[in-house]
GROMACS .gro file of C-alpha atoms in nm:
model
  482
    1VAL     CA    1   2.942   0.670   0.327
    2THR     CA    2   2.745   0.380   0.180
    3PHE     CA    3   2.432   0.186   0.279
    4THR     CA    4   2.490  -0.187   0.308
    5ASN     CA    5   2.240  -0.448   0.189
    6ALA     CA    6   1.975  -0.198   0.081
    7THR     CA    7   1.877   0.044  -0.192
    8HIS     CA    8   1.545   0.148  -0.032
    9ALA     CA    9   1.421   0.223   0.318
   10THR     CA   10   1.097   0.332   0.482
   11ALA     CA   11   1.070   0.658   0.672
   12GLY     CA   12   1.138   0.592   1.039
   13ASP     CA   13   1.349   0.280   0.980
   14VAL     CA   14   1.693   0.210   1.122
   15VAL     CA   15   1.937   0.129   0.840
   16SER     CA   16   2.294   0.004   0.832
   17ALA     CA   17   2.565   0.233   0.698
   18SER     CA   18   2.935   0.190   0.633
   19ILE     CA   19   3.185   0.474   0.668
   20ALA     CA   20   3.518   0.443   0.485
   21LEU     CA   21   3.779   0.690   0.601
   22LYS     CA   22   4.129   0.707   0.449
   23SER     CA   23   4.406   0.910   0.608
   24ASN     CA   24   4.659   1.085   0.384
   25LEU     CA   25   4.849   1.220   0.683
   26ASP     CA   26   5.205   1.123   0.770
   27TYR     CA   27   5.124   1.088   1.140
   28ALA     CA   28   4.863   0.911   1.352
   29VAL     CA   29   4.559   1.101   1.481
   30HIS     CA   30   4.323   1.045   1.773
   31VAL     CA   31   3.964   1.089   1.647
   32ASN     CA   32   3.712   1.170   1.920
   33LEU     CA   33   3.400   1.258   1.719
   34ILE     CA   34   3.262   1.196   1.368
   35THR     CA   35   2.949   1.367   1.238
   36LEU     CA   36   2.797   1.279   0.902
   37LEU     CA   37   2.662   1.562   0.687
   38SER     CA   38   2.352   1.409   0.528
   39MET     CA   39   2.047   1.538   0.343
   40ALA     CA   40   1.856   1.468   0.665
   41GLY     CA   41   2.088   1.690   0.868
   42PRO     CA   42   2.396   1.612   1.080
   43ILE     CA   43   2.416   1.255   1.215
   44THR     CA   44   2.658   1.185   1.497
   45VAL     CA   45   2.832   0.848   1.492
   46PRO     CA   46   2.807   0.692   1.841
   47SER     CA   47   3.128   0.611   2.024
   48SER     CA   48   3.029   0.243   2.041
   49ALA     CA   49   3.043   0.232   1.659
   50LEU     CA   50   3.382   0.406   1.659
   51LEU     CA   51   3.529   0.148   1.894
   52ARG     CA   52   3.421  -0.132   1.657
   53ALA     CA   53   3.600   0.024   1.358
   54ARG     CA   54   3.818  -0.207   1.152
   55ASN     CA   55   4.191  -0.130   1.121
   56ALA     CA   56   4.178   0.123   1.406
   57SER     CA   57   4.301   0.101   1.763
   58GLU     CA   58   4.113   0.217   2.069
   59GLY     CA   59   4.200   0.557   2.208
   60SER     CA   60   4.093   0.744   2.518
   61ASP     CA   61   3.756   0.903   2.595
   62GLY     CA   62   3.571   0.674   2.352
   63GLY     CA   63   3.784   0.773   2.053
   64ILE     CA   64   3.994   0.577   1.807
   65ILE     CA   65   4.346   0.611   1.664
   66ILE     CA   66   4.395   0.616   1.288
   67GLN     CA   67   4.745   0.533   1.181
   68ALA     CA   68   4.928   0.731   0.912
   69GLN     CA   69   4.840   0.648   0.550
   70SER     CA   70   4.576   0.389   0.654
   71SER     CA   71   4.207   0.325   0.588
   72ILE     CA   72   3.942   0.237   0.845
   73TYR     CA   73   3.585   0.110   0.809
   74ILE     CA   74   3.311   0.196   1.057
   75SER     CA   75   2.974   0.017   1.067
   76THR     CA   76   2.691   0.214   1.228
   77GLN     CA   77   2.315   0.251   1.238
   78ILE     CA   78   2.130   0.553   1.101
   79HIS     CA   79   1.781   0.649   1.210
   80VAL     CA   80   1.593   0.761   0.900
   81PRO     CA   81   1.358   1.056   0.976
   82LYS     CA   82   0.995   0.961   1.014
   83ASP     CA   83   0.888   1.272   0.824
   84LEU     CA   84   1.002   1.285   0.462
   85ALA     CA   85   0.992   1.664   0.479
   86ALA     CA   86   1.299   1.648   0.707
   87ILE     CA   87   1.503   1.517   0.412
   88ALA     CA   88   1.626   1.791   0.180
   89SER     CA   89   1.522   1.768  -0.185
   90ASP     CA   90   1.774   1.763  -0.463
   91VAL     CA   91   1.590   1.838  -0.786
   92SER     CA   92   1.869   2.011  -0.969
   93GLY     CA   93   1.961   1.717  -1.190
   94ASN     CA   94   2.207   1.944  -1.363
   95GLY     CA   95   2.540   1.869  -1.206
   96GLY     CA   96   2.455   2.058  -0.890
   97GLU     CA   97   2.337   2.373  -1.066
   98ALA     CA   98   2.008   2.525  -0.960
   99GLN     CA   99   1.882   2.545  -1.316
  100GLY     CA  100   2.002   2.498  -1.670
  101THR     CA  101   2.210   2.791  -1.790
  102PRO     CA  102   2.326   2.844  -2.149
  103GLY     CA  103   2.687   2.739  -2.181
  104LYS     CA  104   2.676   2.535  -1.859
  105GLY     CA  105   2.445   2.256  -1.960
  106SER     CA  106   2.066   2.269  -1.989
  107PHE     CA  107   1.767   2.049  -1.931
  108ALA     CA  108   1.658   1.811  -2.204
  109LYS     CA  109   1.307   1.851  -2.340
  110SER     CA  110   1.051   1.571  -2.294
  111ALA     CA  111   1.280   1.408  -2.041
  112ARG     CA  112   1.229   1.055  -1.915
  113PRO     CA  113   1.396   0.902  -1.608
  114ARG     CA  114   1.687   0.665  -1.651
  115THR     CA  115   1.574   0.308  -1.584
  116ALA     CA  116   1.925   0.206  -1.479
  117GLY     CA  117   1.913   0.410  -1.160
  118MET     CA  118   1.951   0.167  -0.874
  119THR     CA  119   1.782   0.398  -0.624
  120SER     CA  120   1.470   0.407  -0.840
  121ALA     CA  121   1.458   0.025  -0.848
  122GLY     CA  122   1.552   0.000  -1.212
  123GLY     CA  123   1.280   0.238  -1.327
  124VAL     CA  124   1.001   0.106  -1.103
  125ARG     CA  125   0.798   0.390  -0.958
  126PHE     CA  126   0.614   0.378  -0.626
  127LEU     CA  127   0.365   0.655  -0.711
  128SER     CA  128   0.145   0.705  -1.013
  129GLU     CA  129   0.236   1.003  -1.226
  130MET     CA  130  -0.136   1.089  -1.237
  131SER     CA  131  -0.169   1.101  -0.859
  132LEU     CA  132   0.004   1.435  -0.817
  133ASP     CA  133  -0.095   1.718  -1.046
  134GLY     CA  134  -0.306   1.525  -1.296
  135THR     CA  135  -0.103   1.649  -1.591
  136GLY     CA  136   0.054   1.313  -1.661
  137GLN     CA  137   0.401   1.472  -1.687
  138TRP     CA  138   0.703   1.303  -1.537
  139SER     CA  139   0.855   1.457  -1.227
  140THR     CA  140   1.099   1.358  -0.956
  141HIS     CA  141   0.812   1.283  -0.721
  142CYS     CA  142   0.669   1.019  -0.954
  143LEU     CA  143   0.941   0.783  -0.840
  144GLY     CA  144   0.815   0.803  -0.484
  145GLY     CA  145   1.008   0.905  -0.173
  146LYS     CA  146   1.333   1.100  -0.154
  147PRO     CA  147   1.699   1.007  -0.190
  148LEU     CA  148   1.914   1.016   0.123
  149ARG     CA  149   2.291   1.046   0.102
  150CYS     CA  150   2.586   1.188   0.294
  151ASP     CA  151   2.786   1.452   0.111
  152GLY     CA  152   3.054   1.490   0.376
  153LEU     CA  153   3.154   1.460   0.738
  154GLU     CA  154   3.301   1.655   1.026
  155LEU     CA  155   3.555   1.507   1.265
  156LYS     CA  156   3.742   1.626   1.570
  157CYS     CA  157   4.090   1.486   1.615
  158THR     CA  158   4.424   1.542   1.780
  159PRO     CA  159   4.769   1.430   1.656
  160VAL     CA  160   4.892   1.139   1.866
  161HIS     CA  161   5.241   1.284   1.901
  162VAL     CA  162   5.095   1.608   2.040
  163GLU     CA  163   4.901   1.412   2.304
  164LYS     CA  164   5.221   1.231   2.403
  165ALA     CA  165   5.406   1.561   2.427
  166ALA     CA  166   5.131   1.702   2.648
  167ALA     CA  167   5.155   1.398   2.873
  168THR     CA  168   5.526   1.460   2.929
  169GLY     CA  169   5.469   1.831   2.989
  170ALA     CA  170   5.640   1.945   2.670
  171VAL     CA  171   5.314   2.101   2.553
  172GLU     CA  172   5.098   2.304   2.787
  173ARG     CA  173   4.764   2.278   2.602
  174ILE     CA  174   4.618   2.056   2.333
  175ASN     CA  175   4.411   2.223   2.063
  176MET     CA  176   4.143   2.005   1.908
  177ILE     CA  177   4.147   2.005   1.527
  178GLU     CA  178   3.810   2.026   1.354
  179VAL     CA  179   3.805   1.905   0.995
  180THR     CA  180   3.509   1.934   0.753
  181ILE     CA  181   3.512   1.725   0.435
  182VAL     CA  182   3.241   1.798   0.177
  183HIS     CA  183   3.197   1.643  -0.166
  184LYS     CA  184   3.126   1.904  -0.434
  185LYS     CA  185   2.967   1.809  -0.763
  186PRO     CA  186   3.137   1.917  -1.084
  187LYS     CA  187   2.932   2.137  -1.312
  188THR     CA  188   2.785   1.987  -1.624
  189GLN     CA  189   2.979   2.039  -1.944
  190ALA     CA  190   2.832   2.280  -2.198
  191PRO     CA  191   2.715   2.035  -2.468
  192MET     CA  192   2.565   1.787  -2.221
  193LYS     CA  193   2.193   1.781  -2.151
  194ARG     CA  194   2.062   1.620  -1.836
  195THR     CA  195   1.712   1.524  -1.731
  196PRO     CA  196   1.559   1.724  -1.443
  197PHE     CA  197   1.585   1.442  -1.190
  198GLU     CA  198   1.794   1.381  -0.885
  199GLU     CA  199   2.149   1.286  -0.964
  200ASP     CA  200   2.106   0.981  -0.744
  201ASN     CA  201   1.879   0.826  -1.008
  202TYR     CA  202   2.183   0.762  -1.226
  203VAL     CA  203   2.381   0.445  -1.166
  204SER     CA  204   2.703   0.637  -1.225
  205SER     CA  205   2.638   0.859  -0.924
  206ALA     CA  206   2.440   0.615  -0.707
  207TRP     CA  207   2.737   0.377  -0.696
  208LEU     CA  208   3.013   0.637  -0.726
  209ARG     CA  209   3.313   0.548  -0.504
  210PRO     CA  210   3.693   0.542  -0.496
  211HIS     CA  211   3.855   0.247  -0.672
  212HIS     CA  212   3.969   0.084  -0.349
  213LEU     CA  213   3.615   0.078  -0.201
  214PRO     CA  214   3.438  -0.258  -0.269
  215PHE     CA  215   3.089  -0.263  -0.419
  216GLU     CA  216   2.970  -0.506  -0.151
  217LEU     CA  217   2.938  -0.207   0.083
  218GLY     CA  218   2.632  -0.094  -0.113
  219PRO     CA  219   2.528   0.230  -0.287
  220ARG     CA  220   2.614   0.572  -0.154
  221CYS     CA  221   2.249   0.683  -0.156
  222LEU     CA  222   1.925   0.538  -0.025
  223ARG     CA  223   1.574   0.604  -0.154
  224VAL     CA  224   1.348   0.668   0.144
  225LEU     CA  225   0.981   0.589   0.086
  226ALA     CA  226   0.675   0.677   0.285
  227PRO     CA  227   0.530   0.393   0.498
  228MET     CA  228   0.342   0.145   0.279
  229PRO     CA  229   0.101  -0.131   0.384
  230GLN     CA  230   0.229  -0.485   0.354
  231MET     CA  231  -0.102  -0.652   0.435
  232VAL     CA  232  -0.240  -0.903   0.185
  233VAL     CA  233  -0.618  -0.916   0.130
  234THR     CA  234  -0.767  -1.240  -0.006
  235ASP     CA  235  -1.129  -1.285  -0.117
  236LEU     CA  236  -1.231  -1.630   0.007
  237THR     CA  237  -1.583  -1.612  -0.134
  238ASN     CA  238  -1.498  -1.553  -0.499
  239PRO     CA  239  -1.333  -1.893  -0.568
  240ALA     CA  240  -1.636  -2.074  -0.420
  241THR     CA  241  -1.905  -1.870  -0.598
  242ARG     CA  242  -1.707  -1.785  -0.914
  243GLY     CA  243  -1.795  -1.421  -0.866
  244LYS     CA  244  -2.172  -1.472  -0.854
  245ALA     CA  245  -2.434  -1.367  -0.599
  246MET     CA  246  -2.784  -1.515  -0.566
  247GLU     CA  247  -3.093  -1.297  -0.577
  248GLY     CA  248  -3.359  -1.331  -0.309
  249THR     CA  249  -3.119  -1.415  -0.027
  250VAL     CA  250  -2.844  -1.249   0.175
  251ASN     CA  251  -2.495  -1.313   0.035
  252ARG     CA  252  -2.188  -1.296   0.257
  253ILE     CA  253  -1.846  -1.183   0.130
  254LEU     CA  254  -1.557  -1.317   0.341
  255LEU     CA  255  -1.212  -1.154   0.326
  256LYS     CA  256  -0.886  -1.268   0.481
  257LEU     CA  257  -0.648  -1.000   0.610
  258GLU     CA  258  -0.291  -1.126   0.650
  259ALA     CA  259  -0.020  -0.908   0.799
  260GLY     CA  260   0.309  -0.879   0.613
  261GLN     CA  261   0.620  -1.061   0.728
  262GLN     CA  262   0.793  -0.731   0.817
  263GLU     CA  263   0.512  -0.549   1.000
  264LYS     CA  264   0.285  -0.552   1.301
  265CYS     CA  265  -0.070  -0.423   1.254
  266HIS     CA  266  -0.257  -0.237   1.527
  267GLY     CA  267  -0.616  -0.110   1.536
  268ILE     CA  268  -0.732  -0.255   1.203
  269LYS     CA  269  -1.049  -0.090   1.069
  270TYR     CA  270  -1.235  -0.107   0.740
  271ARG     CA  271  -1.502   0.078   0.542
  272ILE     CA  272  -1.713  -0.050   0.249
  273ASN     CA  273  -1.849   0.123  -0.062
  274CYS     CA  274  -2.063  -0.041  -0.328
  275THR     CA  275  -2.149   0.062  -0.684
  276THR     CA  276  -2.409  -0.123  -0.895
  277THR     CA  277  -2.425  -0.122  -1.274
  278LEU     CA  278  -2.729  -0.245  -1.468
  279VAL     CA  279  -2.679  -0.351  -1.831
  280SER     CA  280  -2.999  -0.397  -2.032
  281ILE     CA  281  -3.050  -0.626  -2.330
  282ASP     CA  282  -2.993  -0.341  -2.575
  283GLY     CA  283  -2.658  -0.257  -2.408
  284THR     CA  284  -2.776   0.049  -2.213
  285THR     CA  285  -2.583   0.100  -1.888
  286THR     CA  286  -2.740   0.266  -1.585
  287ASN     CA  287  -2.657   0.324  -1.222
  288PRO     CA  288  -2.974   0.228  -1.033
  289ALA     CA  289  -2.856   0.376  -0.703
  290THR     CA  290  -2.815   0.717  -0.871
  291ASP     CA  291  -3.153   0.688  -1.041
  292ALA     CA  292  -3.317   0.621  -0.705
  293ASN     CA  293  -3.215   0.969  -0.587
  294ASP     CA  294  -3.365   1.133  -0.896
  295ASP     CA  295  -3.721   1.246  -0.825
  296SER     CA  296  -3.799   1.269  -1.196
  297ILE     CA  297  -3.767   0.891  -1.242
  298ASP     CA  298  -4.077   0.680  -1.189
  299ARG     CA  299  -4.069   0.491  -0.859
  300GLU     CA  300  -4.207   0.184  -1.030
  301LYS     CA  301  -3.894   0.176  -1.246
  302ILE     CA  302  -3.681   0.198  -0.934
  303LYS     CA  303  -3.870  -0.099  -0.794
  304ASP     CA  304  -3.805  -0.302  -1.109
  305GLN     CA  305  -3.432  -0.228  -1.090
  306ARG     CA  306  -3.406  -0.401  -0.748
  307VAL     CA  307  -3.101  -0.207  -0.629
  308PRO     CA  308  -2.862  -0.429  -0.423
  309VAL     CA  309  -2.780  -0.297  -0.076
  310LEU     CA  310  -2.544  -0.359   0.215
  311VAL     CA  311  -2.725  -0.524   0.507
  312ALA     CA  312  -2.647  -0.638   0.860
  313SER     CA  313  -2.820  -0.885   1.089
  314ASP     CA  314  -3.033  -0.748   1.374
  315ASP     CA  315  -3.234  -0.998   1.582
  316THR     CA  316  -3.416  -0.721   1.770
  317LEU     CA  317  -3.618  -0.613   1.465
  318LYS     CA  318  -3.985  -0.708   1.495
  319ARG     CA  319  -4.081  -0.632   1.136
  320LYS     CA  320  -3.929  -0.597   0.795
  321GLU     CA  321  -3.723  -0.286   0.729
  322ASN     CA  322  -3.758  -0.069   0.419
  323SER     CA  323  -3.459  -0.063   0.184
  324ASN     CA  324  -3.525   0.292   0.052
  325TYR     CA  325  -3.542   0.138  -0.296
  326GLU     CA  326  -3.910   0.041  -0.307
  327TYR     CA  327  -3.875  -0.305  -0.152
  328SER     CA  328  -3.850  -0.456   0.196
  329LEU     CA  329  -3.553  -0.635   0.346
  330PRO     CA  330  -3.575  -0.989   0.486
  331GLN     CA  331  -3.693  -1.027   0.844
  332GLY     CA  332  -3.411  -0.957   1.092
  333TRP     CA  333  -3.194  -0.751   0.854
  334LYS     CA  334  -3.129  -0.378   0.833
  335LEU     CA  335  -2.945  -0.136   0.606
  336VAL     CA  336  -2.576  -0.058   0.663
  337GLY     CA  337  -2.524   0.316   0.627
  338SER     CA  338  -2.696   0.435   0.312
  339GLY     CA  339  -2.713   0.084   0.171
  340GLN     CA  340  -2.443   0.166  -0.082
  341SER     CA  341  -2.176   0.278   0.161
  342SER     CA  342  -2.092   0.249   0.528
  343GLN     CA  343  -2.028   0.626   0.499
  344ASP     CA  344  -1.808   0.760   0.781
  345GLU     CA  345  -1.854   0.453   0.996
  346GLU     CA  346  -1.537   0.243   1.028
  347VAL     CA  347  -1.577  -0.110   1.156
  348ALA     CA  348  -1.312  -0.251   1.390
  349ALA     CA  349  -1.170  -0.574   1.247
  350CYS     CA  350  -0.892  -0.680   1.484
  351PRO     CA  351  -0.691  -0.504   1.759
  352ASN     CA  352  -0.348  -0.648   1.671
  353LEU     CA  353  -0.179  -0.877   1.422
  354ASP     CA  354   0.178  -1.001   1.449
  355PRO     CA  355   0.386  -1.064   1.134
  356GLY     CA  356   0.226  -1.337   0.922
  357GLU     CA  357  -0.091  -1.359   1.134
  358ALA     CA  358  -0.436  -1.325   0.979
  359CYS     CA  359  -0.789  -1.224   1.070
  360TYR     CA  360  -1.119  -1.235   0.882
  361ILE     CA  361  -1.381  -0.975   0.802
  362TYR     CA  362  -1.712  -1.003   0.619
  363PHE     CA  363  -2.005  -0.801   0.493
  364ASP     CA  364  -2.348  -0.895   0.358
  365ILE     CA  365  -2.529  -0.780   0.042
  366TYR     CA  366  -2.887  -0.841  -0.069
  367ARG     CA  367  -3.095  -0.807  -0.384
  368PRO     CA  368  -3.458  -0.924  -0.404
  369SER     CA  369  -3.576  -1.177  -0.659
  370ALA     CA  370  -3.763  -1.059  -0.965
  371GLU     CA  371  -4.139  -1.094  -0.973
  372ILE     CA  372  -4.296  -1.328  -1.227
  373SER     CA  373  -4.437  -1.034  -1.422
  374GLN     CA  374  -4.097  -0.870  -1.456
  375LYS     CA  375  -3.899  -0.919  -1.776
  376GLY     CA  376  -3.555  -1.070  -1.733
  377GLY     CA  377  -3.242  -1.042  -1.938
  378ASP     CA  378  -3.072  -0.751  -1.761
  379ILE     CA  379  -2.724  -0.807  -1.615
  380CYS     CA  380  -2.664  -0.661  -1.270
  381GLN     CA  381  -2.310  -0.625  -1.135
  382THR     CA  382  -2.210  -0.484  -0.797
  383ASP     CA  383  -1.856  -0.357  -0.744
  384PHE     CA  384  -1.739  -0.318  -0.386
  385ASP     CA  385  -1.435  -0.131  -0.254
  386VAL     CA  386  -1.304  -0.213   0.092
  387SER     CA  387  -1.083   0.055   0.249
  388ILE     CA  388  -0.861  -0.089   0.523
  389SER     CA  389  -0.659   0.128   0.759
  390TYR     CA  390  -0.431   0.039   1.048
  391LYS     CA  391  -0.127   0.150   1.245
  392GLN     CA  392   0.196  -0.015   1.137
  393SER     CA  393   0.512  -0.095   1.329
  394ARG     CA  394   0.811  -0.265   1.167
  395PRO     CA  395   1.109  -0.461   1.305
  396SER     CA  396   1.333  -0.232   1.097
  397ALA     CA  397   1.214   0.058   1.315
  398GLN     CA  398   1.307  -0.097   1.650
  399GLY     CA  399   1.476   0.224   1.754
  400ARG     CA  400   1.145   0.408   1.753
  401GLU     CA  401   0.976   0.116   1.929
  402LYS     CA  402   1.228   0.136   2.216
  403GLN     CA  403   1.178   0.511   2.225
  404ARG     CA  404   0.803   0.458   2.251
  405GLN     CA  405   0.842   0.217   2.540
  406SER     CA  406   1.072   0.456   2.726
  407GLN     CA  407   0.830   0.745   2.692
  408LEU     CA  408   0.513   0.562   2.795
  409THR     CA  409   0.565   0.652   3.158
  410SER     CA  410   0.677   1.007   3.083
  411ALA     CA  411   0.361   1.112   2.897
  412LYS     CA  412   0.214   1.401   3.096
  413ASP     CA  413  -0.142   1.371   2.964
  414GLY     CA  414  -0.160   0.999   3.035
  415LYS     CA  415  -0.194   0.915   2.665
  416GLU     CA  416   0.042   0.683   2.486
  417PRO     CA  417   0.271   0.866   2.242
  418ASP     CA  418   0.193   0.766   1.883
  419PHE     CA  419   0.508   0.626   1.722
  420TYR     CA  420   0.320   0.410   1.474
  421ASP     CA  421   0.277   0.478   1.103
  422LYS     CA  422  -0.078   0.509   0.978
  423VAL     CA  423  -0.123   0.324   0.648
  424SER     CA  424  -0.421   0.222   0.435
  425LEU     CA  425  -0.496   0.006   0.134
  426GLU     CA  426  -0.787  -0.066  -0.100
  427HIS     CA  427  -0.935  -0.398  -0.208
  428SER     CA  428  -1.177  -0.410  -0.499
  429ALA     CA  429  -1.388  -0.694  -0.637
  430SER     CA  430  -1.728  -0.750  -0.794
  431VAL     CA  431  -2.018  -0.995  -0.808
  432VAL     CA  432  -2.274  -1.064  -1.081
  433TRP     CA  433  -2.629  -1.128  -0.963
  434THR     CA  434  -2.806  -1.445  -1.083
  435SER     CA  435  -3.151  -1.592  -1.029
  436PRO     CA  436  -3.175  -1.884  -0.784
  437LEU     CA  437  -3.335  -2.103  -1.055
  438SER     CA  438  -3.377  -2.085  -1.432
  439ALA     CA  439  -3.581  -2.329  -1.639
  440ASP     CA  440  -3.703  -2.362  -1.998
  441PHE     CA  441  -4.037  -2.528  -2.080
  442SER     CA  442  -4.154  -2.662  -2.414
  443GLY     CA  443  -4.505  -2.576  -2.532
  444SER     CA  444  -4.527  -2.875  -2.767
  445ILE     CA  445  -4.693  -3.207  -2.679
  446ASN     CA  446  -4.540  -3.391  -2.974
  447LYS     CA  447  -4.247  -3.498  -2.760
  448GLY     CA  448  -4.269  -3.807  -2.548
  449TYR     CA  449  -4.239  -3.623  -2.216
  450PRO     CA  450  -4.352  -3.258  -2.256
  451SER     CA  451  -4.314  -3.170  -1.889
  452GLY     CA  452  -3.961  -3.299  -1.864
  453SER     CA  453  -4.045  -3.587  -1.627
  454SER     CA  454  -3.978  -3.938  -1.754
  455HIS     CA  455  -4.244  -4.098  -1.530
  456PRO     CA  456  -4.478  -4.329  -1.722
  457THR     CA  457  -4.784  -4.125  -1.623
  458ASN     CA  458  -4.634  -3.828  -1.809
  459GLN     CA  459  -4.598  -4.012  -2.141
  460CYS     CA  460  -4.816  -3.894  -2.433
  461PRO     CA  461  -5.031  -4.164  -2.605
  462PRO     CA  462  -4.972  -4.206  -2.981
  463ASP     CA  463  -5.337  -4.149  -3.091
  464ASN     CA  464  -5.455  -3.794  -3.180
  465ASP     CA  465  -5.832  -3.800  -3.118
  466GLU     CA  466  -6.001  -3.545  -2.898
  467THR     CA  467  -6.001  -3.772  -2.597
  468SER     CA  468  -5.634  -3.838  -2.639
  469ASP     CA  469  -5.562  -3.466  -2.669
  470GLN     CA  470  -5.748  -3.408  -2.346
  471ALA     CA  471  -5.557  -3.694  -2.186
  472ASN     CA  472  -5.230  -3.559  -2.314
  473SER     CA  473  -5.303  -3.223  -2.158
  474SER     CA  474  -5.396  -3.388  -1.831
  475TYR     CA  475  -5.095  -3.616  -1.828
  476ALA     CA  476  -4.869  -3.321  -1.906
  477SER     CA  477  -5.014  -3.137  -1.609
  478GLY     CA  478  -4.950  -3.431  -1.380
  479PHE     CA  479  -5.318  -3.519  -1.329
  480THR     CA  480  -5.514  -3.829  -1.437
  481PRO     CA  481  -5.843  -3.759  -1.631
  482GLU     CA  482  -6.167  -3.890  -1.488
   0.00000   0.00000   0.00000
């Protein structure tokens, strides 16, 4: 049994499989039922797939006839379980033995996975090794998902000549023959050491097949992954502002959410979290939002830090709202959540997106301008994380979609059965706060235009007497002396 045109699949998908069956019998048999013995349990091949088999003739009762010493090929569809736990784990990695035993092969120390394994995408992992136990050690789960393969099959058949004899009355009763074929792994040789990974991570076993079976039929195992988001998030504000935000006004961040080409998105929601870092001139780094919650820190210092906050427009407000950080928000604006996070509140973005469609979401941030008496020079950066969650349906899981449609009317509680996959993704970016205007002034009147304006009334006369000095000062201020 091989999987055509794929090395990976998502839990809940419908995948194509090819069954190659060679008869070594000297007589023809009538096959009525074929059941695959897979790591996800027994899978019955539908009669419609049997009737489409190549090099086989149609029999009675939805079966097929396999001629003596011939090979047939059956194309079918397999429904991958939605729950990965339904797929058995194979972590022996030692030629089928439960654990390394002296004299029968043992595990290699400091093992690393083989990058040539086709089912692990040439060494590419879909999970971080630090996301599991935090030890940073390699394990089979670091590759992500589970391998799915068929180790055998069961079939029910009857010799064709016996059926003909029964039709003529020569035989009173026909006994159905049940045959079970299971592939057993050979044990590892004594001097060989294997890594503790699934055998299907090796190219030698992933593509193992008889010599007459073509490679175009695909590998004999399939790596099944948990549902993953295909949505693409694009920050439309960053290219226009070059990652900067202006103090003293509300800044809007606009994001584009585009559904993947192989998914439909339902019930899209998002949540926002912000973290601000303040870097002083001497290189000291502080988190002003954390300092604001510390009662031991002077409130005047909190006011000078001007902590940026998440805000939302509210036209019903009659007066300025307090930001909780020793300053007031602009008229008609209020805090979102705690100001640093929307907390448990998820905002609905869009009800549905078809493949390739897009929607837009935005949020607003604010930081007040510095007062004239405040010393500048500090660098303020705000990092924001947008958590997006939605329900995913895929064209490759059409079998479950049809099942959902058929059960909508049969739901007893009146609620729609949930056949969607819940997925989520994170988008992170940052902005650096800048003043709306910066200017440098010269304190010298020796230059021709000390105030920067080239208007003739601002030009300094060449003489240096007291009257001229007074005139220079007046001209530099933009006034004419009396």
